[in-house]
mmCIF file of C-alpha atoms and ligand atoms in Angstrom:
data_model
loop_
_atom_site.group_PDB
_atom_site.id
_atom_site.type_symbol
_atom_site.label_atom_id
_atom_site.label_comp_id
_atom_site.label_asym_id
_atom_site.label_seq_id
_atom_site.Cartn_x
_atom_site.Cartn_y
_atom_site.Cartn_z
ATOM 1 C CA MET A 1131 0.000 0.000 0.000
ATOM 2 C CA THR A 1132 1.405 3.400 -0.907
ATOM 3 C CA SER A 1133 0.406 6.281 1.302
ATOM 4 C CA ARG A 1134 0.426 9.277 -1.002
ATOM 5 C CA ILE A 1135 1.322 12.506 0.651
ATOM 6 C CA THR A 1136 -1.219 15.336 0.434
ATOM 7 C CA PHE A 1137 -0.016 18.857 -0.299
ATOM 8 C CA GLU A 1138 -1.657 21.799 1.429
ATOM 9 C CA GLN A 1139 -2.038 24.611 -1.066
ATOM 10 C CA HIS A 1140 -1.695 28.234 -0.023
ATOM 11 C CA PRO A 1141 -1.703 30.371 -3.177
ATOM 12 C CA HIS A 1142 0.104 33.695 -2.923
ATOM 13 C CA PRO A 1143 -2.394 36.407 -1.884
ATOM 14 C CA SER A 1144 -0.595 39.012 -3.982
ATOM 15 C CA PRO A 1145 1.531 37.467 -6.745
ATOM 16 C CA ARG A 1146 3.901 39.692 -8.740
ATOM 17 C CA PRO A 1147 1.878 41.990 -11.046
ATOM 18 C CA SER A 1148 2.023 40.778 -14.653
ATOM 19 C CA ALA A 1149 3.875 43.900 -15.795
ATOM 20 C CA ASP A 1150 6.696 43.148 -13.284
ATOM 21 C CA ARG A 1151 6.734 39.522 -14.266
ATOM 22 C CA ASP A 1152 6.863 40.326 -17.979
ATOM 23 C CA ALA A 1153 9.797 42.647 -17.345
ATOM 24 C CA VAL A 1154 11.663 39.785 -15.638
ATOM 25 C CA LEU A 1155 10.739 37.297 -18.375
ATOM 26 C CA ALA A 1156 12.012 39.674 -21.049
ATOM 27 C CA ALA A 1157 15.570 39.247 -19.706
ATOM 28 C CA PRO A 1158 15.556 36.622 -16.949
ATOM 29 C CA GLY A 1159 19.261 35.772 -16.802
ATOM 30 C CA PHE A 1160 19.729 32.737 -14.569
ATOM 31 C CA GLY A 1161 18.914 32.236 -10.898
ATOM 32 C CA ARG A 1162 18.356 35.900 -10.146
ATOM 33 C CA HIS A 1163 14.566 36.063 -9.995
ATOM 34 C CA PHE A 1164 12.318 33.578 -8.273
ATOM 35 C CA THR A 1165 8.665 32.793 -8.843
ATOM 36 C CA ASP A 1166 5.785 33.507 -6.454
ATOM 37 C CA HIS A 1167 5.654 30.086 -4.813
ATOM 38 C CA MET A 1168 7.794 27.363 -3.269
ATOM 39 C CA VAL A 1169 7.161 23.788 -2.158
ATOM 40 C CA THR A 1170 8.290 22.413 1.190
ATOM 41 C CA ILE A 1171 8.088 18.917 2.702
ATOM 42 C CA ASP A 1172 9.527 18.042 6.089
ATOM 43 C CA TRP A 1173 10.962 14.753 7.230
ATOM 44 C CA SER A 1174 11.684 13.472 10.694
ATOM 45 C CA THR A 1175 12.580 10.059 12.071
ATOM 46 C CA GLU A 1176 9.328 10.175 13.990
ATOM 47 C CA HIS A 1177 6.892 11.283 11.261
ATOM 48 C CA GLY A 1178 8.657 10.439 8.002
ATOM 49 C CA TRP A 1179 7.630 12.785 5.156
ATOM 50 C CA HIS A 1180 4.982 15.213 6.376
ATOM 51 C CA ASN A 1181 3.734 18.790 6.263
ATOM 52 C CA ALA A 1182 3.843 19.036 2.434
ATOM 53 C CA ARG A 1183 2.788 22.439 1.190
ATOM 54 C CA VAL A 1184 2.868 24.966 -1.626
ATOM 55 C CA GLU A 1185 3.083 28.483 -0.269
ATOM 56 C CA PRO A 1186 4.330 31.976 -1.121
ATOM 57 C CA TYR A 1187 8.098 32.147 -1.740
ATOM 58 C CA ALA A 1188 9.671 33.554 1.410
ATOM 59 C CA PRO A 1189 12.861 33.413 3.468
ATOM 60 C CA PHE A 1190 12.906 31.334 6.615
ATOM 61 C CA ALA A 1191 14.843 31.501 9.854
ATOM 62 C CA MET A 1192 17.650 29.042 10.490
ATOM 63 C CA ASP A 1193 19.180 28.093 13.811
ATOM 64 C CA PRO A 1194 22.937 28.793 13.953
ATOM 65 C CA ALA A 1195 23.425 25.166 14.988
ATOM 66 C CA ASN A 1196 21.600 23.849 11.909
ATOM 67 C CA MET A 1197 23.665 20.822 10.916
ATOM 68 C CA THR A 1198 23.778 21.735 7.207
ATOM 69 C CA LEU A 1199 25.829 24.811 8.021
ATOM 70 C CA HIS A 1200 28.428 22.696 9.777
ATOM 71 C CA TYR A 1201 28.520 19.268 8.136
ATOM 72 C CA GLY A 1202 27.005 19.916 4.752
ATOM 73 C CA GLN A 1203 24.269 17.355 4.256
ATOM 74 C CA ALA A 1204 22.788 19.159 1.258
ATOM 75 C CA ILE A 1205 21.780 17.776 -2.148
ATOM 76 C CA PHE A 1206 19.965 19.265 -5.108
ATOM 77 C CA GLU A 1207 18.573 18.739 -8.571
ATOM 78 C CA GLY A 1208 18.051 20.889 -11.644
ATOM 79 C CA LEU A 1209 15.390 20.369 -14.284
ATOM 80 C CA LYS A 1210 13.317 22.494 -16.602
ATOM 81 C CA ALA A 1211 9.666 23.044 -17.508
ATOM 82 C CA TYR A 1212 9.341 23.953 -21.182
ATOM 83 C CA ALA A 1213 6.457 25.795 -22.821
ATOM 84 C CA GLN A 1214 4.772 23.516 -25.341
ATOM 85 C CA PRO A 1215 3.171 24.482 -28.673
ATOM 86 C CA ASP A 1216 -0.309 24.355 -27.046
ATOM 87 C CA ARG A 1217 0.880 26.893 -24.411
ATOM 88 C CA THR A 1218 0.899 24.319 -21.588
ATOM 89 C CA ALA A 1219 4.121 23.528 -19.710
ATOM 90 C CA ALA A 1220 5.876 20.169 -19.492
ATOM 91 C CA LEU A 1221 8.732 18.958 -17.299
ATOM 92 C CA PHE A 1222 11.529 17.115 -19.088
ATOM 93 C CA ARG A 1223 12.257 13.656 -17.642
ATOM 94 C CA PRO A 1224 11.440 14.511 -13.998
ATOM 95 C CA GLU A 1225 11.537 10.835 -12.993
ATOM 96 C CA ALA A 1226 15.204 10.691 -14.013
ATOM 97 C CA ASN A 1227 15.933 13.603 -11.677
ATOM 98 C CA ALA A 1228 13.780 12.032 -8.946
ATOM 99 C CA ARG A 1229 15.781 8.796 -9.124
ATOM 100 C CA ARG A 1230 19.100 10.615 -9.135
ATOM 101 C CA PHE A 1231 17.905 12.634 -6.116
ATOM 102 C CA GLN A 1232 17.281 9.331 -4.311
ATOM 103 C CA ARG A 1233 20.792 8.126 -5.174
ATOM 104 C CA SER A 1234 22.286 11.398 -3.942
ATOM 105 C CA ALA A 1235 20.275 11.118 -0.715
ATOM 106 C CA ARG A 1236 21.469 7.564 -0.140
ATOM 107 C CA ARG A 1237 25.115 8.583 -0.566
ATOM 108 C CA LEU A 1238 24.751 11.401 1.951
ATOM 109 C CA ALA A 1239 22.851 9.253 4.472
ATOM 110 C CA MET A 1240 19.679 11.273 3.950
ATOM 111 C CA PRO A 1241 16.103 9.927 3.576
ATOM 112 C CA GLU A 1242 14.898 9.104 0.050
ATOM 113 C CA LEU A 1243 11.923 11.086 -1.191
ATOM 114 C CA PRO A 1244 9.510 8.837 -3.132
ATOM 115 C CA VAL A 1245 9.806 9.408 -6.891
ATOM 116 C CA GLU A 1246 6.102 10.249 -7.272
ATOM 117 C CA THR A 1247 6.304 12.821 -4.458
ATOM 118 C CA PHE A 1248 9.322 14.516 -6.082
ATOM 119 C CA ILE A 1249 7.459 14.713 -9.401
ATOM 120 C CA GLU A 1250 4.228 15.918 -7.800
ATOM 121 C CA ALA A 1251 6.113 18.664 -5.936
ATOM 122 C CA CYS A 1252 7.668 19.901 -9.188
ATOM 123 C CA GLU A 1253 4.391 19.650 -11.051
ATOM 124 C CA LEU A 1254 2.494 21.573 -8.369
ATOM 125 C CA LEU A 1255 5.023 24.382 -8.379
ATOM 126 C CA VAL A 1256 4.840 24.699 -12.168
ATOM 127 C CA ARG A 1257 1.045 24.749 -11.979
ATOM 128 C CA HIS A 1258 1.013 27.490 -9.334
ATOM 129 C CA ASP A 1259 3.627 29.506 -11.230
ATOM 130 C CA GLU A 1260 2.521 28.691 -14.767
ATOM 131 C CA ALA A 1261 2.560 32.396 -15.653
ATOM 132 C CA TRP A 1262 6.324 32.311 -15.026
ATOM 133 C CA VAL A 1263 7.056 29.734 -17.712
ATOM 134 C CA PRO A 1264 8.707 31.798 -20.438
ATOM 135 C CA HIS A 1265 7.650 31.247 -24.047
ATOM 136 C CA GLY A 1266 10.661 32.779 -25.794
ATOM 137 C CA ALA A 1267 13.087 30.753 -27.883
ATOM 138 C CA GLU A 1268 15.441 28.673 -25.724
ATOM 139 C CA GLN A 1269 13.771 29.913 -22.536
ATOM 140 C CA ALA A 1270 12.402 27.677 -19.785
ATOM 141 C CA LEU A 1271 11.431 27.637 -16.136
ATOM 142 C CA TYR A 1272 14.333 26.094 -14.188
ATOM 143 C CA LEU A 1273 13.315 24.117 -11.119
ATOM 144 C CA ARG A 1274 15.652 23.641 -8.214
ATOM 145 C CA PRO A 1275 14.600 20.834 -5.855
ATOM 146 C CA PHE A 1276 16.906 20.514 -2.853
ATOM 147 C CA MET A 1277 17.135 18.915 0.571
ATOM 148 C CA PHE A 1278 19.143 19.767 3.665
ATOM 149 C CA ALA A 1279 19.503 18.763 7.304
ATOM 150 C CA ALA A 1280 16.963 20.445 9.560
ATOM 151 C CA GLU A 1281 18.236 19.409 12.973
ATOM 152 C CA ASN A 1282 20.147 21.727 15.267
ATOM 153 C CA THR A 1283 23.088 20.106 17.004
ATOM 154 C CA LEU A 1284 26.839 19.912 16.639
ATOM 155 C CA GLY A 1285 26.934 16.141 17.052
ATOM 156 C CA VAL A 1286 28.548 14.529 14.000
ATOM 157 C CA ARG A 1287 26.048 11.995 12.573
ATOM 158 C CA PRO A 1288 23.237 11.979 10.017
ATOM 159 C CA ALA A 1289 20.569 14.475 11.034
ATOM 160 C CA ALA A 1290 17.266 13.214 12.399
ATOM 161 C CA ALA A 1291 15.254 15.821 10.446
ATOM 162 C CA TYR A 1292 15.403 17.188 6.898
ATOM 163 C CA ARG A 1293 13.632 19.686 4.703
ATOM 164 C CA PHE A 1294 12.919 19.178 1.008
ATOM 165 C CA MET A 1295 12.070 22.250 -1.065
ATOM 166 C CA VAL A 1296 11.488 23.248 -4.676
ATOM 167 C CA ILE A 1297 11.982 26.782 -5.950
ATOM 168 C CA ALA A 1298 11.861 28.009 -9.539
ATOM 169 C CA THR A 1299 13.651 30.655 -11.585
ATOM 170 C CA PRO A 1300 12.969 31.648 -15.189
ATOM 171 C CA ALA A 1301 15.998 30.913 -17.366
ATOM 172 C CA GLY A 1302 16.782 32.944 -20.438
ATOM 173 C CA ALA A 1303 18.534 31.741 -23.562
ATOM 174 C CA TYR A 1304 21.969 30.591 -22.408
ATOM 175 C CA PHE A 1305 23.499 31.867 -25.616
ATOM 176 C CA SER A 1306 21.965 35.118 -26.725
ATOM 177 C CA GLY A 1307 23.147 35.860 -30.233
ATOM 178 C CA GLY A 1308 24.141 32.361 -31.310
ATOM 179 C CA VAL A 1309 25.879 29.409 -29.730
ATOM 180 C CA ASN A 1310 29.410 30.350 -28.680
ATOM 181 C CA PRO A 1311 32.170 27.840 -28.036
ATOM 182 C CA VAL A 1312 33.908 27.914 -24.653
ATOM 183 C CA SER A 1313 37.571 27.494 -23.817
ATOM 184 C CA VAL A 1314 38.549 24.974 -21.152
ATOM 185 C CA TRP A 1315 41.427 24.642 -18.703
ATOM 186 C CA VAL A 1316 42.507 21.117 -17.770
ATOM 187 C CA SER A 1317 43.256 21.193 -14.055
ATOM 188 C CA GLU A 1318 46.169 18.947 -13.152
ATOM 189 C CA GLN A 1319 46.194 20.157 -9.567
ATOM 190 C CA TYR A 1320 42.611 19.810 -8.352
ATOM 191 C CA VAL A 1321 40.180 16.921 -8.691
ATOM 192 C CA ARG A 1322 36.385 17.026 -8.506
ATOM 193 C CA ALA A 1323 35.802 13.469 -7.374
ATOM 194 C CA ALA A 1324 37.733 10.469 -6.124
ATOM 195 C CA PRO A 1325 36.818 6.770 -6.140
ATOM 196 C CA GLY A 1326 34.590 6.041 -3.156
ATOM 197 C CA GLY A 1327 33.765 9.744 -2.788
ATOM 198 C CA THR A 1328 30.650 11.738 -3.609
ATOM 199 C CA GLY A 1329 31.284 12.483 -7.307
ATOM 200 C CA ALA A 1330 28.176 10.650 -8.500
ATOM 201 C CA ALA A 1331 25.939 12.544 -6.048
ATOM 202 C CA LYS A 1332 24.602 16.003 -6.777
ATOM 203 C CA CYS A 1333 25.654 17.441 -3.443
ATOM 204 C CA ALA A 1334 26.526 20.981 -2.448
ATOM 205 C CA GLY A 1335 29.980 20.024 -1.192
ATOM 206 C CA ASN A 1336 31.125 18.914 -4.658
ATOM 207 C CA TYR A 1337 30.388 22.391 -5.913
ATOM 208 C CA ALA A 1338 32.152 24.079 -3.012
ATOM 209 C CA ALA A 1339 35.260 22.011 -3.717
ATOM 210 C CA SER A 1340 35.190 22.837 -7.437
ATOM 211 C CA LEU A 1341 35.141 26.612 -7.179
ATOM 212 C CA ILE A 1342 38.882 27.060 -6.687
ATOM 213 C CA ALA A 1343 39.615 25.131 -9.889
ATOM 214 C CA GLN A 1344 37.050 27.204 -11.747
ATOM 215 C CA ALA A 1345 38.938 30.267 -10.511
ATOM 216 C CA GLU A 1346 42.193 28.684 -11.698
ATOM 217 C CA ALA A 1347 40.643 28.227 -15.162
ATOM 218 C CA ALA A 1348 39.616 31.875 -15.212
ATOM 219 C CA ASP A 1349 43.167 32.897 -14.219
ATOM 220 C CA HIS A 1350 44.364 31.089 -17.333
ATOM 221 C CA GLY A 1351 41.840 32.884 -19.488
ATOM 222 C CA CYS A 1352 39.513 29.892 -19.790
ATOM 223 C CA ASP A 1353 35.744 29.683 -19.311
ATOM 224 C CA GLN A 1354 35.483 26.253 -17.692
ATOM 225 C CA VAL A 1355 37.598 23.647 -15.931
ATOM 226 C CA VAL A 1356 38.090 20.081 -17.194
ATOM 227 C CA TRP A 1357 38.346 17.397 -14.509
ATOM 228 C CA LEU A 1358 40.753 14.502 -14.747
ATOM 229 C CA ASP A 1359 40.505 11.290 -12.732
ATOM 230 C CA ALA A 1360 41.970 11.476 -9.233
ATOM 231 C CA ARG A 1361 44.208 8.391 -9.454
ATOM 232 C CA GLU A 1362 46.228 8.886 -12.604
ATOM 233 C CA ARG A 1363 45.331 12.441 -13.661
ATOM 234 C CA ARG A 1364 45.036 10.925 -17.104
ATOM 235 C CA TRP A 1365 41.383 10.188 -17.896
ATOM 236 C CA ILE A 1366 38.850 12.841 -18.835
ATOM 237 C CA GLU A 1367 35.860 12.968 -16.507
ATOM 238 C CA GLU A 1368 33.745 16.130 -16.780
ATOM 239 C CA VAL A 1369 33.880 19.818 -17.577
ATOM 240 C CA GLY A 1370 32.742 22.332 -14.957
ATOM 241 C CA VAL A 1371 29.353 20.980 -13.894
ATOM 242 C CA MET A 1372 28.612 19.319 -17.216
ATOM 243 C CA ASN A 1373 29.355 16.031 -18.950
ATOM 244 C CA LEU A 1374 31.665 15.962 -21.950
ATOM 245 C CA CYS A 1375 31.277 14.393 -25.401
ATOM 246 C CA PHE A 1376 33.775 13.922 -28.223
ATOM 247 C CA VAL A 1377 32.767 13.658 -31.868
ATOM 248 C CA TYR A 1378 35.056 11.330 -33.821
ATOM 249 C CA GLY A 1379 34.745 11.471 -37.620
ATOM 250 C CA SER A 1380 32.195 13.694 -39.277
ATOM 251 C CA GLY A 1381 28.865 13.805 -41.080
ATOM 252 C CA GLY A 1382 26.787 10.613 -41.033
ATOM 253 C CA ASP A 1383 29.885 8.629 -40.039
ATOM 254 C CA ALA A 1384 30.375 10.467 -36.780
ATOM 255 C CA THR A 1385 30.700 8.617 -33.475
ATOM 256 C CA ILE A 1386 29.754 10.314 -30.214
ATOM 257 C CA VAL A 1387 32.172 9.219 -27.510
ATOM 258 C CA THR A 1388 31.682 10.085 -23.839
ATOM 259 C CA PRO A 1389 33.429 8.972 -20.640
ATOM 260 C CA GLN A 1390 31.753 5.900 -19.196
ATOM 261 C CA LEU A 1391 29.901 6.365 -15.924
ATOM 262 C CA THR A 1392 31.834 5.532 -12.780
ATOM 263 C CA ASP A 1393 31.347 6.613 -9.182
ATOM 264 C CA THR A 1394 33.362 9.738 -9.988
ATOM 265 C CA LEU A 1395 31.015 10.964 -12.735
ATOM 266 C CA LEU A 1396 27.647 12.621 -12.379
ATOM 267 C CA ALA A 1397 25.134 10.781 -14.578
ATOM 268 C CA GLY A 1398 23.637 13.694 -16.515
ATOM 269 C CA VAL A 1399 20.087 13.451 -17.804
ATOM 270 C CA THR A 1400 21.195 15.541 -20.799
ATOM 271 C CA ARG A 1401 24.071 13.133 -21.474
ATOM 272 C CA ASP A 1402 21.679 10.183 -21.402
ATOM 273 C CA SER A 1403 19.094 11.940 -23.607
ATOM 274 C CA LEU A 1404 21.721 12.933 -26.168
ATOM 275 C CA LEU A 1405 23.085 9.382 -26.402
ATOM 276 C CA THR A 1406 19.542 8.182 -27.179
ATOM 277 C CA ILE A 1407 18.911 10.930 -29.731
ATOM 278 C CA ALA A 1408 22.330 10.456 -31.369
ATOM 279 C CA ASP A 1409 21.489 6.809 -31.847
ATOM 280 C CA GLU A 1410 18.132 7.690 -33.404
ATOM 281 C CA LEU A 1411 19.811 10.135 -35.781
ATOM 282 C CA GLY A 1412 22.063 7.329 -36.987
ATOM 283 C CA TYR A 1413 25.298 8.255 -35.213
ATOM 284 C CA ARG A 1414 27.306 5.612 -33.433
ATOM 285 C CA THR A 1415 27.700 6.163 -29.690
ATOM 286 C CA CYS A 1416 30.342 4.855 -27.335
ATOM 287 C CA GLU A 1417 30.859 5.109 -23.582
ATOM 288 C CA THR A 1418 34.493 4.436 -22.776
ATOM 289 C CA ARG A 1419 37.656 5.909 -21.254
ATOM 290 C CA ILE A 1420 39.230 8.888 -23.037
ATOM 291 C CA SER A 1421 42.620 10.173 -21.966
ATOM 292 C CA LEU A 1422 43.883 13.718 -22.119
ATOM 293 C CA GLN A 1423 46.466 12.402 -24.578
ATOM 294 C CA ASP A 1424 43.685 10.947 -26.810
ATOM 295 C CA TRP A 1425 42.010 14.330 -26.849
ATOM 296 C CA GLN A 1426 45.119 16.277 -27.755
ATOM 297 C CA SER A 1427 46.362 13.859 -30.420
ATOM 298 C CA GLY A 1428 42.817 13.357 -31.806
ATOM 299 C CA CYS A 1429 42.547 17.090 -32.411
ATOM 300 C CA ALA A 1430 46.055 17.196 -33.914
ATOM 301 C CA ASN A 1431 45.426 14.375 -36.379
ATOM 302 C CA GLY A 1432 41.832 15.406 -37.118
ATOM 303 C CA SER A 1433 40.133 12.232 -35.844
ATOM 304 C CA ILE A 1434 38.262 14.310 -33.255
ATOM 305 C CA SER A 1435 36.190 16.911 -35.110
ATOM 306 C CA GLU A 1436 34.063 18.366 -32.303
ATOM 307 C CA VAL A 1437 33.871 18.403 -28.509
ATOM 308 C CA PHE A 1438 30.904 19.607 -26.489
ATOM 309 C CA ALA A 1439 29.778 19.933 -22.885
ATOM 310 C CA CYS A 1440 26.201 18.994 -21.987
ATOM 311 C CA GLY A 1441 23.869 19.727 -19.098
ATOM 312 C CA THR A 1442 20.390 21.015 -18.335
ATOM 313 C CA ALA A 1443 21.343 24.701 -18.174
ATOM 314 C CA ALA A 1444 22.887 25.144 -21.643
ATOM 315 C CA VAL A 1445 21.853 21.817 -23.287
ATOM 316 C CA ILE A 1446 25.020 21.679 -25.442
ATOM 317 C CA THR A 1447 28.005 24.002 -25.201
ATOM 318 C CA PRO A 1448 30.679 23.509 -27.869
ATOM 319 C CA VAL A 1449 34.295 23.464 -26.664
ATOM 320 C CA GLY A 1450 36.560 25.460 -28.989
ATOM 321 C CA GLN A 1451 39.904 25.558 -27.185
ATOM 322 C CA ALA A 1452 41.645 23.442 -24.564
ATOM 323 C CA LYS A 1453 44.648 24.375 -22.462
ATOM 324 C CA THR A 1454 46.893 22.591 -19.953
ATOM 325 C CA SER A 1455 49.928 23.886 -18.078
ATOM 326 C CA GLY A 1456 52.134 22.717 -20.955
ATOM 327 C CA ALA A 1457 49.988 22.829 -24.084
ATOM 328 C CA GLY A 1458 47.016 24.361 -25.832
ATOM 329 C CA TRP A 1459 45.025 23.216 -28.840
ATOM 330 C CA THR A 1460 42.000 24.048 -30.927
ATOM 331 C CA VAL A 1461 39.123 21.638 -31.465
ATOM 332 C CA GLY A 1462 38.276 21.450 -35.182
ATOM 333 C CA ASP A 1463 38.274 24.993 -36.474
ATOM 334 C CA GLY A 1464 37.349 26.302 -33.023
ATOM 335 C CA ARG A 1465 33.775 26.980 -34.063
ATOM 336 C CA PRO A 1466 30.567 25.103 -33.125
ATOM 337 C CA GLY A 1467 30.475 21.924 -35.230
ATOM 338 C CA PRO A 1468 27.538 20.590 -37.264
ATOM 339 C CA VAL A 1469 27.048 17.434 -35.182
ATOM 340 C CA SER A 1470 26.950 19.399 -31.907
ATOM 341 C CA LEU A 1471 24.489 21.880 -33.353
ATOM 342 C CA ARG A 1472 22.286 19.167 -34.851
ATOM 343 C CA LEU A 1473 22.114 17.255 -31.568
ATOM 344 C CA ARG A 1474 21.426 20.459 -29.684
ATOM 345 C CA ASP A 1475 18.571 21.375 -31.987
ATOM 346 C CA ALA A 1476 17.144 17.839 -31.881
ATOM 347 C CA LEU A 1477 17.084 17.758 -28.070
ATOM 348 C CA LEU A 1478 15.583 21.243 -27.809
ATOM 349 C CA ARG A 1479 12.864 20.219 -30.266
ATOM 350 C CA ARG A 1480 11.983 17.225 -28.068
ATOM 351 C CA GLN A 1481 11.941 19.379 -24.962
ATOM 352 C CA THR A 1482 9.692 22.011 -26.484
ATOM 353 C CA GLY A 1483 7.286 19.529 -28.068
ATOM 354 C CA LEU A 1484 8.194 20.341 -31.674
ATOM 355 C CA GLU A 1485 9.243 16.726 -32.245
ATOM 356 C CA ALA A 1486 7.376 13.521 -31.332
ATOM 357 C CA ASP A 1487 7.982 12.433 -27.725
ATOM 358 C CA LEU A 1488 9.090 8.878 -28.516
ATOM 359 C CA HIS A 1489 10.121 7.940 -24.985
ATOM 360 C CA GLY A 1490 7.563 9.611 -22.730
ATOM 361 C CA TRP A 1491 10.143 12.187 -21.690
ATOM 362 C CA LEU A 1492 7.645 15.059 -21.418
ATOM 363 C CA HIS A 1493 5.605 15.267 -18.239
ATOM 364 C CA PRO A 1494 2.644 17.653 -18.724
ATOM 365 C CA CYS A 1495 1.889 19.898 -15.739
ATOM 366 C CA VAL A 1496 -1.786 20.600 -16.443
HETATM 367 C C1 PLP B 1564 24.090 18.415 -12.782
HETATM 368 C C2 PLP B 1564 25.429 18.004 -13.280
HETATM 369 C C3 PLP B 1564 25.638 17.553 -14.599
HETATM 370 C C4 PLP B 1564 24.590 17.582 -15.678
HETATM 371 O O1 PLP B 1564 23.444 16.855 -15.388
HETATM 372 P P1 PLP B 1564 22.105 17.129 -16.191
HETATM 373 O O2 PLP B 1564 21.143 16.173 -15.574
HETATM 374 O O3 PLP B 1564 22.370 16.836 -17.608
HETATM 375 O O4 PLP B 1564 21.754 18.561 -15.976
HETATM 376 C C5 PLP B 1564 26.911 17.104 -14.933
HETATM 377 N N1 PLP B 1564 27.932 17.134 -14.045
HETATM 378 C C6 PLP B 1564 27.757 17.580 -12.790
HETATM 379 C C7 PLP B 1564 28.925 17.584 -11.865
HETATM 380 C C8 PLP B 1564 26.509 18.029 -12.371
HETATM 381 O O5 PLP B 1564 26.363 18.472 -11.123
#
């Protein structure tokens, strides 16, 4: 028997006037403006998941001894609701995010939110804030589900209480004025994840630990950092907070190659969706190990024609230049390649309902 949780619904008594909202939606940026509502569900060892509600977006007080502030039990997700041709909104593959959220929770010794509750929370927020779903090209409503410890003590152990929340922020076109390639810095000093660590979990601490390397990349004039494996500093893992794909060959003969999933890689929903779409478009796909040396020599001898990063925020970001402490090279001609752009367009068309939803990836929120 499944006991479905019931959400109390407290619509905002005075939501943002439409003129204000339209001004935000005209140039939303990313993560700067939040919608009128938020979802909260509490968990305790005594009551399990309880007190589920949708209510006006508002700050809340936190005890200085809140365990999250000290020991960092904090995980999150990121997914988007896309406006569909019939003006409704649909979430893209929310069950994939819900399952990953459960895996992240398990790794951080936190309680697992049932998949259907995660999806319902996201769906409810989109429904309450439907007016915030932007309709412009490449725009979407970005949802940020997250969970953190809600117990106040300095004892080191898993907390006995947690809070799950979902907030939403309209996201503008990541590339205004055309898709621009990024340059990447291969960090040989810092690692993002180590075997047995938390690399496969979407947890706040991974991000905290990555910021210094991102700063190092910027110091070397690069946009993003490329992560190598912790053991040998030889194998390519990810770029920034995105997965990485290499295009070998070109045209219809192209093969999309991406690092195979291990416990040091974050299993991106975009990565998975692109592998499926690439296959449908007739490209070969391959999940394997790729070394830094393979990347450099593949670009030198022309066997690698394109490289791109992928993730929910930007879908596909072409990589134009790579740099290490001792070398630098250009990928292809340094411009966005045809395979990257075709895959990007194909995925966006699925997400926005312009192409048949062959796999039940769209979750309507009406
Ligand atoms: C979220 C994330 C990704 C991309 O995942 P998507 O589900 O495609 O958005 C890749 N790498 C890291 C480290 C991430 O945190």
